[in-house]
Coordinates of C-alpha atoms in Angstrom, one line a residue:
M998 CA 0.0 0.0 0.0
A999 CA 1.4 3.4 -1.0
T1000 CA 2.0 5.9 1.8
A1001 CA 0.5 9.4 1.6
V1002 CA 3.7 10.9 2.9
F1003 CA 6.0 12.1 0.2
E1004 CA 4.1 10.0 -2.4
R1005 CA 3.9 12.8 -4.9
E1006 CA 7.7 13.5 -4.7
I1007 CA 8.6 9.8 -4.9
E1008 CA 6.4 9.2 -7.9
A1009 CA 8.0 12.2 -9.6
F1010 CA 11.4 10.8 -8.7
L1011 CA 10.6 7.3 -10.2
S1012 CA 9.3 8.9 -13.4
H1013 CA 12.5 10.8 -13.7
L1014 CA 14.6 7.6 -13.3
A1015 CA 12.5 5.8 -15.9
A1016 CA 12.7 8.6 -18.4
E1017 CA 16.2 10.1 -17.9
R1018 CA 18.2 7.0 -16.7
N1019 CA 16.3 4.3 -18.6
L1020 CA 16.4 2.0 -15.6
S1021 CA 14.8 -1.5 -15.7
P1022 CA 11.4 -2.1 -14.0
H1023 CA 13.2 -4.3 -11.5
T1024 CA 15.6 -1.5 -10.5
L1025 CA 12.8 1.1 -10.3
E1026 CA 10.9 -1.3 -8.0
H1027 CA 13.9 -1.4 -5.6
Y1028 CA 14.1 2.5 -5.6
G1029 CA 10.4 2.8 -5.0
R1030 CA 10.4 0.3 -2.2
D1031 CA 13.4 1.8 -0.4
C1032 CA 12.1 5.4 -0.6
R1033 CA 8.6 4.3 0.6
R1034 CA 10.2 2.4 3.4
F1035 CA 11.7 5.6 4.7
A1036 CA 8.5 7.5 4.0
D1037 CA 6.6 5.1 6.1
W1038 CA 9.1 5.5 8.9
C1039 CA 8.7 9.3 8.6
A1040 CA 4.9 9.0 8.8
G1041 CA 5.3 7.0 12.0
Q1042 CA 7.4 9.8 13.5
G1043 CA 4.9 12.5 12.4
I1044 CA 7.3 13.9 9.8
T1045 CA 5.3 15.2 6.9
A1046 CA 7.7 17.8 5.2
L1047 CA 10.9 16.9 3.4
D1048 CA 12.8 19.8 4.8
D1049 CA 12.2 18.5 8.4
I1050 CA 14.5 15.5 7.5
D1051 CA 18.0 15.7 8.8
S1052 CA 20.9 13.3 9.1
Y1053 CA 19.9 12.4 12.7
R1054 CA 16.5 11.1 11.4
V1055 CA 18.1 9.2 8.6
R1056 CA 20.4 7.5 11.1
A1057 CA 17.5 6.7 13.4
A1058 CA 15.6 5.1 10.5
L1059 CA 18.8 3.2 9.5
A1060 CA 19.2 1.9 13.1
Q1061 CA 15.6 0.7 13.2
L1062 CA 15.9 -1.2 9.9
H1063 CA 19.1 -2.7 11.2
R1064 CA 17.3 -3.9 14.4
Q1065 CA 14.7 -5.4 12.2
G1066 CA 17.3 -7.6 10.6
L1067 CA 18.3 -5.9 7.4
G1068 CA 21.9 -6.7 6.6
G1069 CA 24.7 -4.3 5.6
R1070 CA 24.3 -4.7 1.8
S1071 CA 20.5 -4.1 2.0
L1072 CA 21.0 -1.0 4.2
A1073 CA 23.8 0.3 1.8
R1074 CA 21.4 0.0 -1.1
W1075 CA 18.6 1.7 0.9
L1076 CA 21.0 4.6 1.7
S1077 CA 22.0 4.9 -1.9
A1078 CA 18.4 5.1 -3.0
L1079 CA 17.7 7.9 -0.4
R1080 CA 20.8 9.9 -1.5
T1081 CA 19.6 9.8 -5.1
F1082 CA 16.1 10.8 -4.1
F1083 CA 17.3 13.6 -1.9
Q1084 CA 19.5 14.9 -4.8
F1085 CA 16.5 14.9 -7.0
A1086 CA 14.6 16.8 -4.2
I1087 CA 17.4 19.4 -4.0
R1088 CA 17.2 20.0 -7.8
H1089 CA 13.5 20.7 -7.4
Q1090 CA 14.1 22.9 -4.4
W1091 CA 12.2 20.7 -2.0
L1092 CA 15.4 20.3 0.1
A1093 CA 18.3 22.6 0.8
H1094 CA 20.9 19.8 1.4
N1095 CA 21.2 16.1 1.3
P1096 CA 20.6 14.6 4.8
A1097 CA 21.9 11.1 3.8
L1098 CA 25.4 12.3 2.9
G1099 CA 27.9 11.2 5.5
V1100 CA 25.6 8.5 6.8
S1101 CA 27.0 5.0 6.3
A1102 CA 25.6 1.5 6.7
P1103 CA 27.1 -1.0 9.1
K1104 CA 29.5 -3.3 7.2
S1105 CA 28.4 -6.9 6.5
P1106 CA 30.8 -9.6 7.6
R1107 CA 32.8 -10.5 4.5
K1108 CA 32.1 -14.1 3.4
L1109 CA 35.2 -16.1 2.9
P1110 CA 35.3 -18.1 -0.3
K1111 CA 35.1 -21.8 -0.1
T1112 CA 38.3 -23.7 -0.9
L1113 CA 39.4 -27.3 -1.2
D1114 CA 42.4 -28.6 0.8
A1115 CA 45.4 -29.6 -1.4
D1116 CA 44.6 -33.3 -1.3
S1117 CA 41.0 -32.8 -2.3
A1118 CA 42.0 -30.5 -5.1
S1119 CA 44.5 -33.0 -6.4
H1120 CA 41.9 -35.8 -6.2
F1121 CA 39.3 -33.7 -8.1
V1122 CA 41.5 -32.6 -11.0
N1123 CA 43.1 -36.0 -11.5
L1124 CA 40.3 -37.4 -13.6
P1125 CA 40.5 -41.0 -14.9
G1126 CA 39.9 -42.0 -18.5
D1127 CA 41.6 -41.6 -21.9
D1128 CA 38.7 -40.8 -24.2
P1129 CA 38.6 -37.3 -25.8
L1130 CA 36.1 -35.8 -23.3
A1131 CA 38.0 -37.2 -20.3
L1132 CA 41.3 -35.8 -21.6
R1133 CA 39.6 -32.4 -22.3
D1134 CA 38.1 -32.2 -18.8
R1135 CA 41.3 -33.3 -17.1
A1136 CA 43.3 -30.6 -19.0
M1137 CA 40.6 -28.0 -18.2
L1138 CA 40.6 -28.8 -14.5
E1139 CA 44.4 -29.0 -14.2
L1140 CA 44.7 -25.6 -15.9
F1141 CA 42.1 -24.0 -13.7
Y1142 CA 43.9 -25.2 -10.6
S1143 CA 47.5 -24.7 -12.0
S1144 CA 47.0 -21.1 -13.0
G1145 CA 44.1 -19.7 -10.9
L1146 CA 41.9 -18.7 -13.9
R1147 CA 38.5 -17.1 -13.8
L1148 CA 35.8 -19.0 -15.6
A1149 CA 35.5 -16.3 -18.3
E1150 CA 39.3 -16.3 -18.8
L1151 CA 39.3 -20.1 -19.5
V1152 CA 36.3 -19.9 -21.8
G1153 CA 38.1 -17.2 -23.9
L1154 CA 41.3 -19.1 -24.3
D1155 CA 42.4 -19.8 -27.9
L1156 CA 45.2 -22.2 -29.0
V1157 CA 47.5 -19.2 -29.7
H1158 CA 47.3 -18.1 -26.1
L1159 CA 49.0 -21.3 -24.9
D1160 CA 52.8 -21.7 -25.0
L1161 CA 53.7 -25.1 -23.6
G1162 CA 57.4 -24.7 -24.4
E1163 CA 57.5 -21.7 -22.2
A1164 CA 55.0 -23.2 -19.7
R1165 CA 52.7 -20.2 -19.8
V1166 CA 49.3 -19.1 -20.9
R1167 CA 48.1 -15.6 -21.8
V1168 CA 44.6 -14.7 -20.5
L1169 CA 42.3 -11.7 -21.0
G1170 CA 41.1 -10.6 -17.6
K1171 CA 38.8 -8.0 -16.2
G1172 CA 39.0 -4.6 -17.9
R1173 CA 40.4 -6.4 -20.9
K1174 CA 43.8 -6.5 -19.3
E1175 CA 46.1 -9.3 -20.5
R1176 CA 48.5 -11.1 -18.2
D1177 CA 50.8 -14.1 -18.7
L1178 CA 50.5 -16.9 -16.2
P1179 CA 52.8 -19.9 -15.5
V1180 CA 51.4 -23.4 -16.2
G1181 CA 52.5 -26.3 -13.9
S1182 CA 53.9 -29.6 -15.0
H1183 CA 50.8 -31.6 -14.3
A1184 CA 48.7 -29.1 -16.4
I1185 CA 51.2 -29.2 -19.2
A1186 CA 51.1 -33.0 -19.4
A1187 CA 47.2 -32.9 -19.4
L1188 CA 47.2 -30.2 -22.0
R1189 CA 49.5 -32.1 -24.3
A1190 CA 47.3 -35.2 -24.1
W1191 CA 44.2 -33.1 -24.8
L1192 CA 45.8 -31.3 -27.8
G1193 CA 46.6 -34.7 -29.2
V1194 CA 42.9 -35.6 -29.5
R1195 CA 41.4 -32.2 -29.9
P1196 CA 41.2 -32.5 -33.7
T1197 CA 38.7 -35.3 -33.3
L1198 CA 36.2 -32.9 -31.7
A1199 CA 37.0 -29.4 -32.9
A1200 CA 35.3 -28.0 -35.9
S1201 CA 37.5 -26.8 -38.8
G1202 CA 38.9 -23.3 -38.1
C1203 CA 37.7 -23.2 -34.5
P1204 CA 40.4 -21.3 -32.5
A1205 CA 39.2 -22.2 -29.0
L1206 CA 41.4 -24.3 -26.8
F1207 CA 38.5 -26.1 -25.2
V1208 CA 35.7 -27.3 -27.5
S1209 CA 32.4 -29.0 -26.9
Q1210 CA 31.2 -32.3 -28.5
R1211 CA 29.7 -30.2 -31.3
G1212 CA 33.1 -28.8 -32.1
G1213 CA 32.6 -25.1 -31.0
R1214 CA 33.9 -23.2 -28.1
L1215 CA 32.9 -24.7 -24.8
S1216 CA 30.6 -22.2 -23.0
A1217 CA 30.7 -21.0 -19.4
R1218 CA 27.4 -22.8 -18.8
G1219 CA 28.8 -26.0 -20.3
I1220 CA 31.8 -25.9 -18.1
Q1221 CA 29.6 -25.3 -15.0
E1222 CA 27.5 -28.3 -15.9
R1223 CA 30.6 -30.4 -16.4
F1224 CA 31.9 -29.4 -13.0
H1225 CA 28.6 -30.6 -11.4
R1226 CA 28.9 -34.0 -13.1
L1227 CA 32.5 -34.3 -12.3
S1228 CA 31.9 -33.5 -8.6
V1229 CA 29.6 -36.4 -8.4
G1230 CA 31.8 -38.7 -10.5
Q1231 CA 34.9 -37.9 -8.4
G1232 CA 32.9 -38.5 -5.1
M1233 CA 33.4 -35.0 -3.8
A1234 CA 31.7 -34.1 -0.5
S1235 CA 30.0 -31.1 -2.1
R1236 CA 29.5 -29.6 -5.5
I1237 CA 32.6 -28.0 -6.9
H1238 CA 32.4 -24.7 -8.8
P1239 CA 35.0 -23.4 -11.2
H1240 CA 35.8 -20.4 -8.9
M1241 CA 36.5 -22.8 -6.1
L1242 CA 39.6 -24.1 -7.9
R1243 CA 40.7 -20.4 -8.3
H1244 CA 40.2 -19.8 -4.6
S1245 CA 42.0 -23.0 -3.8
F1246 CA 44.9 -22.0 -6.1
A1247 CA 45.2 -18.6 -4.3
S1248 CA 44.9 -20.0 -0.8
H1249 CA 47.4 -22.8 -1.3
L1250 CA 49.9 -20.5 -3.0
L1251 CA 49.7 -17.9 -0.3
E1252 CA 49.9 -20.6 2.4
S1253 CA 53.2 -21.9 0.9
S1254 CA 54.8 -18.7 -0.2
G1255 CA 53.4 -15.9 2.0
D1256 CA 53.9 -13.6 -1.0
L1257 CA 50.6 -11.6 -1.2
R1258 CA 51.9 -9.3 -4.0
A1259 CA 52.7 -12.3 -6.2
V1260 CA 49.3 -13.9 -5.6
Q1261 CA 47.7 -10.5 -6.5
E1262 CA 49.6 -10.4 -9.8
L1263 CA 48.7 -14.0 -10.6
L1264 CA 45.0 -13.5 -9.9
G1265 CA 44.8 -10.3 -11.8
H1266 CA 43.4 -8.3 -8.9
A1267 CA 43.6 -4.5 -9.5
N1268 CA 43.7 -3.9 -5.7
L1269 CA 45.7 -5.6 -3.0
S1270 CA 42.7 -5.4 -0.7
T1271 CA 40.8 -7.9 -2.9
T1272 CA 43.7 -10.4 -2.5
Q1273 CA 43.9 -9.9 1.2
I1274 CA 40.8 -12.0 1.8
Y1275 CA 43.1 -15.0 1.3
T1276 CA 45.2 -14.0 4.3
H1277 CA 42.0 -14.7 6.4
L1278 CA 41.8 -18.1 4.9
D1279 CA 45.4 -18.7 5.7
F1280 CA 44.9 -17.5 9.3
Q1281 CA 42.0 -20.0 9.6
H1282 CA 44.3 -22.8 8.6
L1283 CA 46.9 -21.6 11.1
A1284 CA 44.3 -21.4 13.8
K1285 CA 43.2 -25.0 13.2
V1286 CA 46.8 -26.1 13.4
Y1287 CA 47.3 -24.1 16.6
D1288 CA 44.2 -25.5 18.2
S1289 CA 45.1 -29.1 17.5
A1290 CA 48.8 -28.8 18.3
H1291 CA 49.6 -26.2 20.9
P1292 CA 49.5 -27.7 24.4
R1293 CA 48.0 -24.5 25.9
A1294 CA 45.2 -24.5 23.2
R1295 CA 44.0 -28.1 23.5
K1296 CA 40.9 -28.6 25.7
K1297 CA 41.6 -30.4 28.9
S1298 CA 40.2 -33.9 29.3
G1299 CA 38.8 -35.1 32.6
R1300 CA 42.1 -36.7 33.7
D1301 CA 44.0 -33.4 32.9
R1302 CA 42.0 -31.3 35.2
E1303 CA 43.4 -30.2 38.4
P1304 CA 42.2 -31.9 41.6
G1305 CA 39.1 -30.4 43.1
I1306 CA 37.9 -28.9 39.9

């Protein structure tokens, strides 16, 4: 149900977004819901004029939404919608300043990516079989794990991007930035085996390194479906996604080398802060080792307890 408070202004704002910014109906729905959520809060506080809104009231509404269970990302989106709405109101002289500026949402806890331990990763990529599809899939998995590729980077690989003599592959990453990556010995062996049978599947003139049964470039969706089937076939405890091998590559490399800058370069991260999430994964591993090995970390058994306790 639409609220009567600020409804005229919100409708004018949404019409502006639809006409001037050509936003999708889905995005417009989000803007409308976020603005009306704040308008409903204002109505409950007896606020009926836009120029009565200040940063204190925006923070109070934010705090209430947070108490009601909205997470950091939802609150950040809500604030973004309000800032845009208030800027529109300023242009129409309904407001003198933007009361949402300087108000920030609480940060959501950053979700750590799921990774495989080294033994599980090795088991998963070491596929059995010597038919063309098995050789293709083994080469694909080995390259994913060997070089830490993104899914889109692997899909875009052509034969000319691979240099087995130099043990490297050239990929086109985000922002269309190219980078050269080393290829490990297991991946090289798997790729050589695949290249030996690739002509039996590839259509004439197809430049793609990895092709489907129909002979064309293997799609991202096709690779994801293969991962699902291979997860079951390899007896993995859970479904493995392509990005999980990339995360595992980064985590294992950082755990062994401790060289965050090198891992950043290999992953193609523009900012070091993106790569730093793997330091948290590494700490989790260290914490488990500590808890299981350090004599002052292990929980006392009944016989270890001091007398009288």
